[in-house]
mmCIF file with all atom_site columns, C-alpha atoms in Angstrom:
data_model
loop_
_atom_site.group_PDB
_atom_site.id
_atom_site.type_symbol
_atom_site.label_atom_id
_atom_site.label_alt_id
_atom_site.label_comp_id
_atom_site.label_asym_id
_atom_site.label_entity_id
_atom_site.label_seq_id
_atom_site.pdbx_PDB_ins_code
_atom_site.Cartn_x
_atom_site.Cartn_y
_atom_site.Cartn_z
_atom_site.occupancy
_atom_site.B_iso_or_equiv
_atom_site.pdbx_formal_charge
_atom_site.auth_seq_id
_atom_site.auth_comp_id
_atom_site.auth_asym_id
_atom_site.auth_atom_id
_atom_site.pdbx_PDB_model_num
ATOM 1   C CA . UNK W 1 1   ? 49.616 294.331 76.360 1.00 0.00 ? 1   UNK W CA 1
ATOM 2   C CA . UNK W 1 2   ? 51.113 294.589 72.993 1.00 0.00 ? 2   UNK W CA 1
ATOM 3   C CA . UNK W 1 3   ? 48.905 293.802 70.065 1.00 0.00 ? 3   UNK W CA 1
ATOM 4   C CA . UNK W 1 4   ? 51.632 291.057 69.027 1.00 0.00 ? 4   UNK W CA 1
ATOM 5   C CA . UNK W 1 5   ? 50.664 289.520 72.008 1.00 0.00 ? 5   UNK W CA 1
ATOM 6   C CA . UNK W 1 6   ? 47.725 288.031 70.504 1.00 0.00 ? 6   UNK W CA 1
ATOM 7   C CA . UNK W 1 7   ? 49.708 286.140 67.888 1.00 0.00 ? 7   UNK W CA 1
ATOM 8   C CA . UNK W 1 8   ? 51.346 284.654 71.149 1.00 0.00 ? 8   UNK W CA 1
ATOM 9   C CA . UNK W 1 9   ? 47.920 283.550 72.844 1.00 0.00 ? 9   UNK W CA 1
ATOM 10  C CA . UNK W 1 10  ? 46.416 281.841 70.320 1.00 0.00 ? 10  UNK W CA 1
ATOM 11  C CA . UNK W 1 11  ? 49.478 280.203 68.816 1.00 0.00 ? 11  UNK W CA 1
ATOM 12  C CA . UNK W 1 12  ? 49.445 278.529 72.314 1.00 0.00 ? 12  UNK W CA 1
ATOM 13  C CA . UNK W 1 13  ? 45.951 278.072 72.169 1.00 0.00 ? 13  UNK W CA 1
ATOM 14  C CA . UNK W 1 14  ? 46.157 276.399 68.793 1.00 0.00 ? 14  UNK W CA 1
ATOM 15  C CA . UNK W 1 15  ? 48.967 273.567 69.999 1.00 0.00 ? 15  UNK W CA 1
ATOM 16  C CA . UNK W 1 16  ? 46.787 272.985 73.137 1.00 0.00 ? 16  UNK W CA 1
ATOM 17  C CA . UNK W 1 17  ? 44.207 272.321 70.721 1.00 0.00 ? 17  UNK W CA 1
ATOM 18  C CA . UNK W 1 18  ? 46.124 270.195 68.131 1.00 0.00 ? 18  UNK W CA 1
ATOM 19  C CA . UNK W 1 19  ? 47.532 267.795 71.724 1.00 0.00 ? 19  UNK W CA 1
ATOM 20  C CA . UNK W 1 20  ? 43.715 267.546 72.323 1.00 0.00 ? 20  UNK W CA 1
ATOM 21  C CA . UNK W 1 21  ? 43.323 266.422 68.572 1.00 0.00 ? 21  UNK W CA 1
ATOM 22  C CA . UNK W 1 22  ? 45.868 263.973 68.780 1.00 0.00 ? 22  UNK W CA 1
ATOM 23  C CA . UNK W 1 23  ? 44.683 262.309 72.253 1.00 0.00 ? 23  UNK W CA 1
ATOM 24  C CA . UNK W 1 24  ? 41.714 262.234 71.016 1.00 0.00 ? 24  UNK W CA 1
ATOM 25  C CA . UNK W 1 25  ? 42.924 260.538 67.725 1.00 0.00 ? 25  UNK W CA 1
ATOM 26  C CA . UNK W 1 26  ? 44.726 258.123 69.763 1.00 0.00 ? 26  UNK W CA 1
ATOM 27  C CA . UNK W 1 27  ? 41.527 257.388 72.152 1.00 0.00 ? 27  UNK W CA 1
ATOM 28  C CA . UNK W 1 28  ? 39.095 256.801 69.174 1.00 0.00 ? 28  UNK W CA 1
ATOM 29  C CA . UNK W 1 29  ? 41.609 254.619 67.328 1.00 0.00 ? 29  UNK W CA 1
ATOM 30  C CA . UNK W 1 30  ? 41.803 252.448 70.379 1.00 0.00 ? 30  UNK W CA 1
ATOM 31  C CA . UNK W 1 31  ? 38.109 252.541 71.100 1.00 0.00 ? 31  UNK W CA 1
ATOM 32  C CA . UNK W 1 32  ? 37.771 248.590 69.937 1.00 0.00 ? 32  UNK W CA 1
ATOM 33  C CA . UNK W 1 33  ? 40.693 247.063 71.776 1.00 0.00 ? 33  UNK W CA 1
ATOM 34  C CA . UNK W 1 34  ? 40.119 244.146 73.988 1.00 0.00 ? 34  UNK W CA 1
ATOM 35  C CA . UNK W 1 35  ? 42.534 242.093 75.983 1.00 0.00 ? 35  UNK W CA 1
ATOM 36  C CA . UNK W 1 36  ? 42.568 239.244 78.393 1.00 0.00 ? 36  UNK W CA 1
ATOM 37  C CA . UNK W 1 37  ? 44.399 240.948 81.433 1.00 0.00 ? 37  UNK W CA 1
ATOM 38  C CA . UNK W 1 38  ? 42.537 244.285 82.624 1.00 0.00 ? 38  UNK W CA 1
ATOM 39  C CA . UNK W 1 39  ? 46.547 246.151 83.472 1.00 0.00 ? 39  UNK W CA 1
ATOM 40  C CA . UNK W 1 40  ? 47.040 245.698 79.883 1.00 0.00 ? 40  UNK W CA 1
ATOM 41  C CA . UNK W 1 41  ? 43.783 247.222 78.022 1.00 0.00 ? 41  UNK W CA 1
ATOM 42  C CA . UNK W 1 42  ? 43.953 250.509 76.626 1.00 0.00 ? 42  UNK W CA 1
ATOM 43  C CA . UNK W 1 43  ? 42.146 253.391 78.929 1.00 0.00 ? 43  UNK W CA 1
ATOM 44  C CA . UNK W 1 44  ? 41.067 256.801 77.358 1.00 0.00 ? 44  UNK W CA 1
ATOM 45  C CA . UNK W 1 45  ? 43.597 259.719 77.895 1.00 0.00 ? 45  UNK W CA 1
ATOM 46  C CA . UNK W 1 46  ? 42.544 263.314 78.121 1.00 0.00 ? 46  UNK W CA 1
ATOM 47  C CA . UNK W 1 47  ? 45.229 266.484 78.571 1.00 0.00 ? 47  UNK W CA 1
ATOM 48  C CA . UNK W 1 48  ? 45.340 268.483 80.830 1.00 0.00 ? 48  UNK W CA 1
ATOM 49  C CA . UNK W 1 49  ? 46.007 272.420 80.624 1.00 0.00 ? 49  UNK W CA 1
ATOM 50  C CA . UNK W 1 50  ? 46.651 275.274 82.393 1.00 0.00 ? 50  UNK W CA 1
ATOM 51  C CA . UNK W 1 51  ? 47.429 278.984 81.566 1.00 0.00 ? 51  UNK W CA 1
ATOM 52  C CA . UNK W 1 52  ? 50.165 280.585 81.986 1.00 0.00 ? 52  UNK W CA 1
ATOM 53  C CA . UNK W 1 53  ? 49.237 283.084 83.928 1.00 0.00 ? 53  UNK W CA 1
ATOM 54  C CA . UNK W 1 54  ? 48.256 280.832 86.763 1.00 0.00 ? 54  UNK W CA 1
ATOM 55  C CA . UNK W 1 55  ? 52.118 279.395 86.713 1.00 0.00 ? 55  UNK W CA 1
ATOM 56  C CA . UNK W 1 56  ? 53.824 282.535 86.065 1.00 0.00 ? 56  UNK W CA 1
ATOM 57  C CA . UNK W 1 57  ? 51.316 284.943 88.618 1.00 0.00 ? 57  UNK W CA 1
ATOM 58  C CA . UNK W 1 58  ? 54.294 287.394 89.376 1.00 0.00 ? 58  UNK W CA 1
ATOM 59  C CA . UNK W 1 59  ? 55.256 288.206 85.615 1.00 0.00 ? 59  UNK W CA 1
ATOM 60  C CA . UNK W 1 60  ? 53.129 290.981 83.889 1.00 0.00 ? 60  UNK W CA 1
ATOM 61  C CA . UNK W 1 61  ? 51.837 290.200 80.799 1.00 0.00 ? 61  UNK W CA 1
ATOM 62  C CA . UNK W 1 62  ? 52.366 286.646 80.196 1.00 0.00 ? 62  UNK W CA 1
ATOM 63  C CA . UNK W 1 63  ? 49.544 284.599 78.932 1.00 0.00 ? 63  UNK W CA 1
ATOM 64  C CA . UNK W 1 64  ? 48.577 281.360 77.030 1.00 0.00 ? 64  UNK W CA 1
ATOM 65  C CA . UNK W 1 65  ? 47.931 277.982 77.423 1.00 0.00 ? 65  UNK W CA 1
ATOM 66  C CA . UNK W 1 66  ? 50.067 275.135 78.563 1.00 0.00 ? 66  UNK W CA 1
ATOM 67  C CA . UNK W 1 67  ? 50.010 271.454 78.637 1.00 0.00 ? 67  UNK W CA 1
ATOM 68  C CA . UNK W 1 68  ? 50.075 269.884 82.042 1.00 0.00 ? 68  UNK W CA 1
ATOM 69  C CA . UNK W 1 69  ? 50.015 266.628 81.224 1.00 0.00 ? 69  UNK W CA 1
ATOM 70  C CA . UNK W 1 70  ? 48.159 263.528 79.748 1.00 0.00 ? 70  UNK W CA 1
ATOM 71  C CA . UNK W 1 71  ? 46.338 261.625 82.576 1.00 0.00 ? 71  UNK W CA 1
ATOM 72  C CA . UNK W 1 72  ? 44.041 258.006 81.647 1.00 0.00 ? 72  UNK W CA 1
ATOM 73  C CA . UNK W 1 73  ? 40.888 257.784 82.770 1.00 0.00 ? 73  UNK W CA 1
ATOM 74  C CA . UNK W 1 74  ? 39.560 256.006 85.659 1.00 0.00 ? 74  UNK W CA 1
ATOM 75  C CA . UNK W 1 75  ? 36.169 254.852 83.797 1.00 0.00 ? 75  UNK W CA 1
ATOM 76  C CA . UNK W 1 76  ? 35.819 251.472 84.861 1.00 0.00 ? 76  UNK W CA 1
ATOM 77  C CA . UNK W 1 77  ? 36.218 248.787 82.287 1.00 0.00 ? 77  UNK W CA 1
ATOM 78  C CA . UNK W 1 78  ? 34.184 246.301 80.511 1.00 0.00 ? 78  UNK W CA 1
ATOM 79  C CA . UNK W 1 79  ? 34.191 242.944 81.319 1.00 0.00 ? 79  UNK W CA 1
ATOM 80  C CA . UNK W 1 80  ? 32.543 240.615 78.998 1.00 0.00 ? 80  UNK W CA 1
ATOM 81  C CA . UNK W 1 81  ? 32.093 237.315 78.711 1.00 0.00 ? 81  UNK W CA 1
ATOM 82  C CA . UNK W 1 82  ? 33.555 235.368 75.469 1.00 0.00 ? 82  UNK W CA 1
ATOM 83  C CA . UNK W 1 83  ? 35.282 232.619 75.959 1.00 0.00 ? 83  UNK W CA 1
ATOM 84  C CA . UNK W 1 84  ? 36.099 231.752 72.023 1.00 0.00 ? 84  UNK W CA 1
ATOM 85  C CA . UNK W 1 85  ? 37.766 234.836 72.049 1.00 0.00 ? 85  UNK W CA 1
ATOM 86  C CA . UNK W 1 86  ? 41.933 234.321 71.521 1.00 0.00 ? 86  UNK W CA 1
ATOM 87  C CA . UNK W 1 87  ? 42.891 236.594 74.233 1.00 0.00 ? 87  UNK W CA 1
ATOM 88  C CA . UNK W 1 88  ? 39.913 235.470 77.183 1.00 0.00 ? 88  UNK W CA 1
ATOM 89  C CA . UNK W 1 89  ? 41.054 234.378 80.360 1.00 0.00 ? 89  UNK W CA 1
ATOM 90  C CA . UNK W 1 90  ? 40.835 231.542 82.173 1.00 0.00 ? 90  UNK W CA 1
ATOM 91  C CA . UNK W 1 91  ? 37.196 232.179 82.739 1.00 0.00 ? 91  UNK W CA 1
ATOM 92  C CA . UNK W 1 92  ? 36.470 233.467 79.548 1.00 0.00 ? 92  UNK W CA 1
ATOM 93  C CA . UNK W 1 93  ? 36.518 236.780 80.364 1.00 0.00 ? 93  UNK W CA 1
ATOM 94  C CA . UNK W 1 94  ? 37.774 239.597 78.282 1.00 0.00 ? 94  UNK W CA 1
ATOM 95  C CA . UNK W 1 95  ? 38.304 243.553 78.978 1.00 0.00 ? 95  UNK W CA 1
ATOM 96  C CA . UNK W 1 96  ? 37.161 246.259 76.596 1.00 0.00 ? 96  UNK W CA 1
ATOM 97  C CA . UNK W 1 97  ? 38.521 249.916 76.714 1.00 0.00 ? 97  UNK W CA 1
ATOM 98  C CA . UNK W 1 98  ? 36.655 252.578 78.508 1.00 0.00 ? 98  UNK W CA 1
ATOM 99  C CA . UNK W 1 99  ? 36.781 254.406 75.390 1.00 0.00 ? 99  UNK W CA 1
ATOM 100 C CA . UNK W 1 100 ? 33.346 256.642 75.244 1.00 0.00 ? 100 UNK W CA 1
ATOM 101 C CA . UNK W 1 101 ? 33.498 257.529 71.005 1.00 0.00 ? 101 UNK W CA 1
ATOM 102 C CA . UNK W 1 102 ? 30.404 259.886 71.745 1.00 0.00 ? 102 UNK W CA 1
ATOM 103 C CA . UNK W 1 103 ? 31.895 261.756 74.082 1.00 0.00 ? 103 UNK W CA 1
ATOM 104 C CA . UNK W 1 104 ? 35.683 261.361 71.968 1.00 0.00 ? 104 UNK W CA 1
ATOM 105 C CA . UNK W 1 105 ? 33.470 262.922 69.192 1.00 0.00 ? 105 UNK W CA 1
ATOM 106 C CA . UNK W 1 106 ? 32.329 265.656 71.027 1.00 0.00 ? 106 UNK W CA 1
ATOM 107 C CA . UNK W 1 107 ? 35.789 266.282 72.161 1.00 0.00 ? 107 UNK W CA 1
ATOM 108 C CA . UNK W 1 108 ? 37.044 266.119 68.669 1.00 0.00 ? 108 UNK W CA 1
ATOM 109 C CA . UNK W 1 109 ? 34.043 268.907 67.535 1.00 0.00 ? 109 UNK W CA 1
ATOM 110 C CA . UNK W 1 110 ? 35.123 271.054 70.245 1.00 0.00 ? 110 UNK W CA 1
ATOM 111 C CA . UNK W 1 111 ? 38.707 270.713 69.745 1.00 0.00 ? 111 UNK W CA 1
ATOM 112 C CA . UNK W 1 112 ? 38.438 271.434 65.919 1.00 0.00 ? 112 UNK W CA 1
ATOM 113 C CA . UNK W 1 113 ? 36.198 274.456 66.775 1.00 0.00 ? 113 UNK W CA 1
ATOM 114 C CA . UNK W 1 114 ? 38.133 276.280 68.906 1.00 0.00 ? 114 UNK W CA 1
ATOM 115 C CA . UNK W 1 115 ? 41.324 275.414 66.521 1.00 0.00 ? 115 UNK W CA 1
ATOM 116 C CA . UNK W 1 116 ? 39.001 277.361 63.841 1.00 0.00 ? 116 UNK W CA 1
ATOM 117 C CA . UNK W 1 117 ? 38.686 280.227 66.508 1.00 0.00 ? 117 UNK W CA 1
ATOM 118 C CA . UNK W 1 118 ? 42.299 281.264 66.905 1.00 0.00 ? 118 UNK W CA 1
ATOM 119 C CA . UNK W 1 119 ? 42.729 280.905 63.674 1.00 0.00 ? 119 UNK W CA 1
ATOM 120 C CA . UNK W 1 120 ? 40.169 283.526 62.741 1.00 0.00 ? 120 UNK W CA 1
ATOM 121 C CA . UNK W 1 121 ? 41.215 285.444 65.707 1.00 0.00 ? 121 UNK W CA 1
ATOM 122 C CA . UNK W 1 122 ? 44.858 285.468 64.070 1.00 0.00 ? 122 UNK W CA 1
ATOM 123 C CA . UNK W 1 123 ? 43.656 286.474 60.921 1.00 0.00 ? 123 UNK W CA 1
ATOM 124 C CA . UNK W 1 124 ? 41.736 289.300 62.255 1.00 0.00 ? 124 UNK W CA 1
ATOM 125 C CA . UNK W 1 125 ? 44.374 290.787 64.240 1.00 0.00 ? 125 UNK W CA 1
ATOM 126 C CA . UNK W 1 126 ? 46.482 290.856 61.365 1.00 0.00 ? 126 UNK W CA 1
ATOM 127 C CA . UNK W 1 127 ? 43.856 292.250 59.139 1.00 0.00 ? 127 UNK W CA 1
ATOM 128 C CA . UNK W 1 128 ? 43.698 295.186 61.532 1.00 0.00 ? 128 UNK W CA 1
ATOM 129 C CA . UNK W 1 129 ? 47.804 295.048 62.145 1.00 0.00 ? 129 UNK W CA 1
ATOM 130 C CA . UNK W 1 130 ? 47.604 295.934 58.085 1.00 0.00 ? 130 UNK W CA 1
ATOM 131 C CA . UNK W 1 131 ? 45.039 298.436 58.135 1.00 0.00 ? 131 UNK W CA 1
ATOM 132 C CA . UNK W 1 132 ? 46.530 300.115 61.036 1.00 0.00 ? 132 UNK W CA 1
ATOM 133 C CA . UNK W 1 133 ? 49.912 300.208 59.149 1.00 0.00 ? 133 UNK W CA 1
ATOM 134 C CA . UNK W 1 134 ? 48.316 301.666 55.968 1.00 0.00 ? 134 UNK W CA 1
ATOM 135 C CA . UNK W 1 135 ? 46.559 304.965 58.018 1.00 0.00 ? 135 UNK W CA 1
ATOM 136 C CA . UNK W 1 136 ? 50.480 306.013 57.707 1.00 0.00 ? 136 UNK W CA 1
ATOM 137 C CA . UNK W 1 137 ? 50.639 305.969 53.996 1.00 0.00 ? 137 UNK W CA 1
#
């Protein structure tokens, strides 16, 4: 594997952790919502990944991370009971998110610490890309 591979890994690495940023951006900005109808309230999202070499298992070489997909979770909602609230039912029921902000938190920690990971590991590679180079002078 080529050195300049590296570049390769964690530049994929460092999207699939900018997608996790963003759902979980999305997630904790939603955390609050309420509605009347439970097919209409927002429900947390969390990406999915893979690497590539478990989708590309006959090519040498190859590796990364991919996105998969965004899936919502199957938490189960909140019901509560207000019925002065604009948007209750007929019962006076409303449904709150299934938005967990301690565990979109953690998620968000995570996500910004392994961002800061490739990073470093880009920076070092290149570091020693330079030095390398300079042994020829």
């Amino acid at each position: 594997m080529s050195l300049f591979k590296v570049f390769d890994v964690a530049g994929s690495a460092m999207n699939a952790q900018s997608v996790r940023m963003n759902v979980t951006a999305s997630n904790l900005a939603n955390a609050g919502s309420v509605s009347g109808d439970a097919d209409n309230v927002y429900r947390a999202r969390q990406p999915v990944f893979s690497t590539f070499g478990e989708s590309m298992a006959n090519v040498q070489g190859v590796a990364g991370v991919r996105l998969d997909g965004v899936v919502e979770s199957s938490a189960p909602l909140q019901m509560l009971y207000q019925p002065d609230h604009p948007e209750a039912d007929a019962d006076g029921n409303v449904y709150a998110t299934n938005v967990n902000t301690v565990e979109e938190m953690v998620n968000m920690i995570s996500a910004s610490r392994s961002y800061k990971n490739n990073v470093e590991m880009i920076n070092t590679t290149k570091d020693l890309l330079l030095q390398t180079l300079s042994l020829g002078r």
